[in-house]
Short mmCIF file of C-alpha atoms in Angstrom, two decimals:
data_model
loop_
_atom_site.label_atom_id
_atom_site.label_comp_id
_atom_site.label_asym_id
_atom_site.label_seq_id
_atom_site.Cartn_x
_atom_site.Cartn_y
_atom_site.Cartn_z
CA MET A 1 155.79 153.82 19.40
CA ASN A 2 158.35 156.44 18.57
CA THR A 3 161.79 154.88 18.01
CA LYS A 4 163.33 157.52 20.39
CA LEU A 5 161.16 157.34 22.94
CA SER A 6 161.22 153.59 23.14
CA ALA A 7 164.97 153.72 23.35
CA GLU A 8 164.90 156.17 26.26
CA ILE A 9 161.98 154.04 28.17
CA ASP A 10 164.59 150.97 27.66
CA ALA A 11 167.41 152.90 28.97
CA SER A 12 165.87 154.04 32.03
CA ARG A 13 164.47 150.65 32.49
CA VAL A 14 168.24 149.35 32.54
CA GLN A 15 169.33 152.24 34.57
CA SER A 16 167.07 152.29 37.67
CA MET A 17 168.47 148.79 38.49
CA ASP A 18 172.09 149.62 37.35
CA GLY A 19 174.50 148.01 39.60
CA MET A 20 171.93 145.70 41.56
CA ASP A 21 171.13 142.11 41.50
CA ILE A 22 169.68 139.40 44.04
CA PRO A 23 173.09 139.07 45.38
CA TRP A 24 173.54 142.77 45.98
CA LEU A 25 169.94 142.86 47.70
CA ILE A 26 171.43 140.33 50.40
CA ASP A 27 174.66 141.74 50.78
CA GLN A 28 172.98 145.27 51.62
CA TRP A 29 171.87 144.06 54.50
CA VAL A 30 174.66 141.98 55.34
CA GLN A 31 176.78 145.24 55.26
CA ARG A 32 174.34 146.68 57.55
CA THR A 33 172.64 144.33 59.87
CA PRO A 34 174.30 141.21 59.56
CA ASP A 35 173.37 139.40 62.65
CA LYS A 36 169.62 140.30 61.96
CA ALA A 37 166.90 137.44 61.42
CA ALA A 38 166.57 137.03 57.65
CA VAL A 39 164.61 133.85 58.04
CA VAL A 40 162.77 132.15 60.69
CA TRP A 41 161.90 128.40 60.00
CA GLU A 42 158.83 127.41 61.69
CA PRO A 43 158.63 123.14 61.04
CA PHE A 44 155.21 121.29 62.22
CA SER A 45 158.01 119.22 64.30
CA GLY A 46 161.49 119.59 64.75
CA ASP A 47 163.63 122.53 66.22
CA ARG A 48 162.53 125.97 64.86
CA VAL A 49 165.48 127.37 62.82
CA VAL A 50 166.75 131.28 62.36
CA LEU A 51 169.54 132.48 59.91
CA SER A 52 170.56 135.73 59.90
CA TYR A 53 171.33 138.03 56.95
CA ALA A 54 174.82 136.66 57.12
CA GLU A 55 174.11 133.01 57.84
CA LEU A 56 171.51 133.06 54.67
CA GLN A 57 174.33 134.66 52.69
CA ALA A 58 177.19 132.41 53.69
CA ARG A 59 174.88 129.09 52.99
CA ALA A 60 173.57 130.21 49.68
CA ARG A 61 177.27 130.93 48.87
CA SER A 62 177.78 127.58 50.15
CA VAL A 63 175.05 125.94 47.76
CA ALA A 64 176.48 127.93 44.55
CA ALA A 65 180.05 126.77 45.00
CA GLY A 66 178.78 123.09 45.68
CA LEU A 67 176.66 123.19 42.06
CA HIS A 68 179.87 124.96 40.39
CA GLU A 69 181.96 122.09 41.94
CA ARG A 70 179.53 119.85 39.69
CA GLY A 71 179.68 121.80 36.69
CA VAL A 72 176.79 123.73 36.87
CA LYS A 73 177.61 127.16 35.74
CA ALA A 74 176.03 131.00 35.07
CA GLY A 75 172.95 130.57 32.38
CA ASP A 76 172.25 126.92 32.94
CA PHE A 77 168.81 125.64 34.54
CA VAL A 78 168.02 123.94 37.91
CA LEU A 79 165.04 122.53 38.97
CA VAL A 80 163.67 123.82 42.56
CA HIS A 81 161.43 121.07 43.28
CA LEU A 82 160.84 121.84 47.27
CA ASP A 83 157.84 122.62 49.35
CA ASN A 84 158.35 125.65 51.87
CA SER A 85 161.74 125.03 53.40
CA LEU A 86 165.14 126.23 54.51
CA GLU A 87 166.24 124.05 51.67
CA PHE A 88 163.98 126.04 49.48
CA LEU A 89 165.42 129.30 50.06
CA ILE A 90 169.07 128.29 50.51
CA ALA A 91 168.75 126.93 47.19
CA TRP A 92 166.67 129.61 45.17
CA TYR A 93 169.65 132.39 46.60
CA GLY A 94 172.61 129.79 45.90
CA CYS A 95 171.37 129.85 42.35
CA ALA A 96 171.11 133.35 41.96
CA GLU A 97 174.69 133.57 43.79
CA LEU A 98 175.94 131.36 40.78
CA GLY A 99 174.44 132.82 38.05
CA ALA A 100 171.98 130.09 37.58
CA VAL A 101 168.30 130.12 37.04
CA ALA A 102 166.25 128.22 39.74
CA VAL A 103 163.20 127.14 37.98
CA SER A 104 160.68 126.56 41.06
CA THR A 105 158.22 123.85 40.12
CA ASN A 106 154.79 123.07 41.53
CA THR A 107 155.30 120.67 43.85
CA HIS A 108 152.00 118.94 42.87
CA SER A 109 153.19 118.33 39.40
CA VAL A 110 152.88 114.75 38.10
CA ALA A 111 155.64 112.75 35.73
CA ARG A 112 154.10 114.70 32.71
CA ASP A 113 154.64 117.84 34.00
CA LEU A 114 158.05 117.41 35.25
CA SER A 115 159.27 115.80 31.92
CA TYR A 116 157.98 118.86 30.44
CA PHE A 117 159.53 121.73 32.83
CA ALA A 118 162.65 119.62 32.64
CA ASP A 119 162.73 119.62 28.40
CA HIS A 120 161.32 122.73 28.27
CA VAL A 121 164.27 124.82 30.02
CA SER A 122 167.05 122.02 29.15
CA ALA A 123 167.59 121.52 32.64
CA VAL A 124 170.82 120.36 33.80
CA CYS A 125 170.06 119.02 37.58
CA ALA A 126 166.94 119.34 40.16
CA ILE A 127 167.16 120.17 44.10
CA THR A 128 164.50 118.02 45.79
CA GLN A 129 162.99 116.18 48.73
CA PRO A 130 162.48 112.53 49.45
CA THR A 131 158.86 112.38 48.48
CA TYR A 132 159.55 113.71 45.36
CA ALA A 133 163.19 112.52 44.39
CA GLN A 134 162.09 109.12 42.52
CA LEU A 135 159.47 110.50 40.52
CA MET A 136 161.93 113.71 39.45
CA PHE A 137 164.71 111.03 38.35
CA ASP A 138 162.32 108.85 36.42
CA SER A 139 160.76 111.79 34.91
CA CYS A 140 163.83 113.45 34.19
CA PRO A 141 166.32 111.23 32.55
CA ASN A 142 168.28 113.90 31.13
CA LEU A 143 169.57 115.57 34.57
CA ARG A 144 172.84 115.21 35.33
CA PHE A 145 172.27 114.66 38.89
CA VAL A 146 169.44 115.04 41.43
CA ALA A 147 170.01 116.39 44.94
CA VAL A 148 167.84 115.64 47.66
CA THR A 149 167.02 116.81 51.02
CA ASP A 150 167.29 114.73 54.58
CA ASN A 151 163.86 115.75 55.13
CA ASP A 152 160.10 116.81 53.81
CA ALA A 153 159.29 120.34 55.01
CA GLY A 154 160.72 119.45 58.26
CA GLU A 155 159.60 115.86 58.67
CA PRO A 156 161.33 112.87 58.65
CA PRO A 157 161.52 111.18 55.12
CA ALA A 158 159.33 107.99 54.80
CA ALA A 159 162.18 105.94 53.87
CA PRO A 160 165.89 106.66 53.69
CA LEU A 161 167.57 108.05 50.46
CA ASP A 162 169.70 104.93 50.04
CA GLN A 163 166.50 103.38 49.08
CA LEU A 164 166.12 105.14 46.01
CA SER A 165 166.57 103.39 42.71
CA PHE A 166 169.74 105.86 41.83
CA ASP A 167 172.60 107.60 43.60
CA ALA A 168 170.76 110.44 44.82
CA VAL A 169 173.25 113.71 45.84
CA PRO A 170 172.66 114.52 49.50
CA PHE A 171 171.35 118.29 49.99
CA ALA A 172 173.91 118.40 52.55
CA ASP A 173 176.79 117.61 50.04
CA LEU A 174 176.39 120.92 48.21
CA LEU A 175 177.35 122.88 50.92
CA SER A 176 180.66 123.50 49.77
CA ASP A 177 183.34 125.05 51.70
CA GLY A 178 184.77 126.54 48.20
CA GLN A 179 183.68 129.74 46.48
CA PRO A 180 181.40 130.35 43.71
CA PRO A 181 182.86 132.17 40.64
CA THR A 182 182.54 135.95 41.04
CA LEU A 183 180.44 137.55 38.73
CA PRO A 184 179.95 141.13 37.76
CA THR A 185 176.60 142.76 38.85
CA GLU A 186 174.12 142.27 36.11
CA PRO A 187 170.83 143.36 36.64
CA MET A 188 169.29 141.67 33.13
CA ARG A 189 170.92 138.27 34.07
CA ASN A 190 168.28 135.66 34.08
CA LEU A 191 167.28 134.80 37.46
CA SER A 192 164.32 132.44 37.60
CA VAL A 193 161.38 130.53 35.97
CA GLN A 194 158.00 129.93 37.12
CA PHE A 195 155.76 128.06 34.85
CA THR A 196 151.91 129.22 34.55
CA SER A 197 149.09 126.57 35.50
CA GLY A 198 148.24 125.88 31.88
CA THR A 199 144.79 126.53 31.72
CA THR A 200 144.37 127.20 27.98
CA SER A 201 147.60 125.26 26.93
CA ARG A 202 150.87 123.73 28.02
CA PRO A 203 152.34 125.98 30.85
CA LYS A 204 154.36 128.82 29.80
CA ALA A 205 157.55 129.25 31.25
CA VAL A 206 157.53 132.76 32.69
CA LEU A 207 161.44 134.20 32.41
CA TRP A 208 162.63 136.65 35.50
CA THR A 209 165.69 138.90 34.84
CA HIS A 210 167.32 139.50 38.33
CA ALA A 211 166.14 143.16 37.66
CA ASN A 212 162.26 141.52 37.63
CA GLY A 213 163.01 139.95 40.91
CA LEU A 214 164.33 143.15 42.51
CA TRP A 215 161.17 145.21 40.83
CA ALA A 216 158.90 142.77 42.45
CA GLY A 217 160.54 143.18 45.78
CA LYS A 218 160.86 146.65 45.87
CA ALA A 219 157.49 147.39 44.05
CA SER A 220 155.65 145.44 46.92
CA ALA A 221 157.96 146.65 49.69
CA ILE A 222 156.96 150.11 48.73
CA HIS A 223 152.72 149.63 48.21
CA MET A 224 152.74 147.72 51.40
CA ARG A 225 155.34 150.50 53.40
CA LEU A 226 157.50 147.67 54.64
CA ARG A 227 160.14 148.76 56.96
CA ASN A 228 163.03 146.87 58.29
CA ASP A 229 161.69 146.17 61.46
CA ASP A 230 158.91 144.23 59.76
CA THR A 231 157.93 140.29 59.73
CA THR A 232 155.73 138.38 57.83
CA LEU A 233 154.72 134.96 58.03
CA ALA A 234 154.80 132.88 54.82
CA PHE A 235 152.73 130.18 54.36
CA MET A 236 152.04 130.10 50.64
CA PRO A 237 153.97 128.04 48.40
CA LEU A 238 157.49 129.39 47.81
CA PHE A 239 157.39 128.15 44.32
CA HIS A 240 154.54 130.33 43.18
CA THR A 241 155.06 134.12 42.56
CA ASN A 242 152.76 134.88 45.55
CA ALA A 243 155.15 133.90 48.19
CA GLN A 244 158.42 134.75 45.97
CA GLY A 245 156.97 138.19 45.34
CA TYR A 246 154.91 139.54 47.93
CA SER A 247 156.71 137.44 51.31
CA MET A 248 160.18 136.84 50.00
CA LEU A 249 161.87 139.48 47.90
CA ALA A 250 159.35 142.23 49.65
CA THR A 251 160.91 141.35 52.86
CA HIS A 252 164.47 140.68 51.91
CA TRP A 253 164.54 144.46 50.01
CA SER A 254 162.87 145.87 53.23
CA GLY A 255 165.40 144.18 55.41
CA GLY A 256 162.98 142.43 57.54
CA THR A 257 162.12 139.04 58.56
CA LEU A 258 160.46 136.02 56.73
CA VAL A 259 158.89 133.54 59.06
CA VAL A 260 158.02 130.46 56.84
CA GLN A 261 156.08 127.46 57.80
CA PRO A 262 155.69 124.15 55.62
CA LYS A 263 151.93 125.39 54.79
CA PHE A 264 148.79 127.01 56.40
CA SER A 265 147.91 125.61 59.62
CA ALA A 266 144.99 127.41 61.54
CA SER A 267 145.94 125.50 64.69
CA ARG A 268 149.56 126.88 64.44
CA PHE A 269 148.55 130.11 63.20
CA TRP A 270 148.28 132.34 66.19
CA ASP A 271 151.32 130.92 68.12
CA VAL A 272 153.44 131.11 65.28
CA SER A 273 152.52 134.99 64.45
CA ILE A 274 152.39 136.01 68.20
CA ALA A 275 155.71 134.34 68.94
CA ASN A 276 157.47 136.08 66.03
CA SER A 277 155.66 139.08 66.45
CA ALA A 278 154.54 138.93 62.78
CA THR A 279 153.40 142.52 61.45
CA TRP A 280 151.62 141.60 57.91
CA LEU A 281 150.67 138.82 55.93
CA SER A 282 150.00 137.65 52.32
CA THR A 283 147.18 135.54 52.63
CA ILE A 284 143.85 134.00 51.11
CA PRO A 285 140.11 133.32 51.65
CA PHE A 286 140.40 129.78 52.56
CA ALA A 287 143.10 131.05 55.37
CA PHE A 288 141.09 133.52 56.92
CA LYS A 289 137.73 131.45 56.44
CA ALA A 290 139.72 129.04 58.75
CA LEU A 291 140.95 131.48 61.06
CA ALA A 292 137.03 133.14 61.55
CA GLY A 293 136.23 130.64 64.18
CA GLN A 294 138.85 130.83 66.34
CA PRO A 295 138.96 133.81 69.12
CA VAL A 296 141.17 136.34 67.90
CA PRO A 297 144.15 137.11 70.38
CA GLU A 298 145.73 140.23 71.41
CA HIS A 299 148.93 140.35 67.58
CA HIS A 300 151.19 142.41 65.91
CA TYR A 301 149.68 142.33 62.70
CA ARG A 302 148.88 145.79 61.40
CA MET A 303 148.26 144.46 57.49
CA TRP A 304 146.93 141.45 55.39
CA GLY A 305 147.24 141.50 51.94
CA THR A 306 144.62 139.06 49.54
CA ALA A 307 142.28 138.90 46.55
CA ALA A 308 140.39 142.34 47.45
CA HIS A 309 139.39 144.82 49.79
CA LEU A 310 137.43 142.94 52.58
CA PRO A 311 136.46 145.66 55.54
CA SER A 312 134.35 142.84 56.79
CA VAL A 313 137.65 140.74 57.15
CA GLY A 314 139.95 143.40 58.78
CA GLN A 315 137.30 144.46 61.21
CA HIS A 316 137.07 140.84 62.56
CA PHE A 317 140.54 140.25 62.83
CA GLY A 318 141.49 143.99 63.84
CA VAL A 319 144.11 144.62 60.83
CA GLN A 320 143.86 146.65 57.86
CA VAL A 321 143.40 144.21 54.53
CA MET A 322 144.49 145.53 51.41
CA GLY A 323 143.22 144.18 48.25
CA TRP A 324 145.81 142.99 45.61
CA TRP A 325 143.19 142.15 43.01
CA GLY A 326 144.88 141.10 39.39
CA MET A 327 148.41 141.25 41.70
#
């Protein structure tokens, strides 16, 4: 490629996100619509929880401060090994506020995987839940600490934290009253890592900058023509790029509302969708095949995104289906 042209492309790439990063994204909506629901947590048991944009920002900054007080600094890698939960969102955005890099790992990983992930990125600590806490500690001996939530994706833990073989940091203790360090807005700062599935070799660590995260949200929101009065239901795993890019970041780019379930539930799908007036959805064939045998109620959905353009699915459920082949 022509050297001058290459330099111009690089310059335009940087300029397109100048003055923006993930904390900037949330702050835009805190300034405009602080009391609007940013996240709705719909657990299978326990109480429904709504966080406004202002509350999401406050909790993320609180976790950022708590991590900083335990020696985590900008540029450090933090394993976020959580099923869909409020804690996942708060931890992920908290890392972004601190300038740390959230390494969102597949919760089906075995010990060998976790050891590899932690060693590959030189992770300094981990945030996880009771089900995975002992495995995390045993697999990753070089971590400074392991923070553990008091629930498993909304369900009570099978055993209390004091029965673990190590001194876990309760996730609630990361919620500090202090303030994280103030960082300049830097779109090219490292944001997150997701590991590939490792189909042909060891999993690859895919590093996103803040600009990559913003672009994922912006491009998705534009393609789907999202508005700030839109609401999506997310049951796909948040540790994966699908839910992070399509559902979480696209929603928060557009100033909409993200409704999160622990995982897909055919029996709860329509009740949760209707109660929250969900207007769009990222889904997969397994989910709409599981729903196919149920009556389709009146709903607010106008669009479902999935792996391919499937007119018959759209006709059955009364929605427009957008094909996302190749993502």
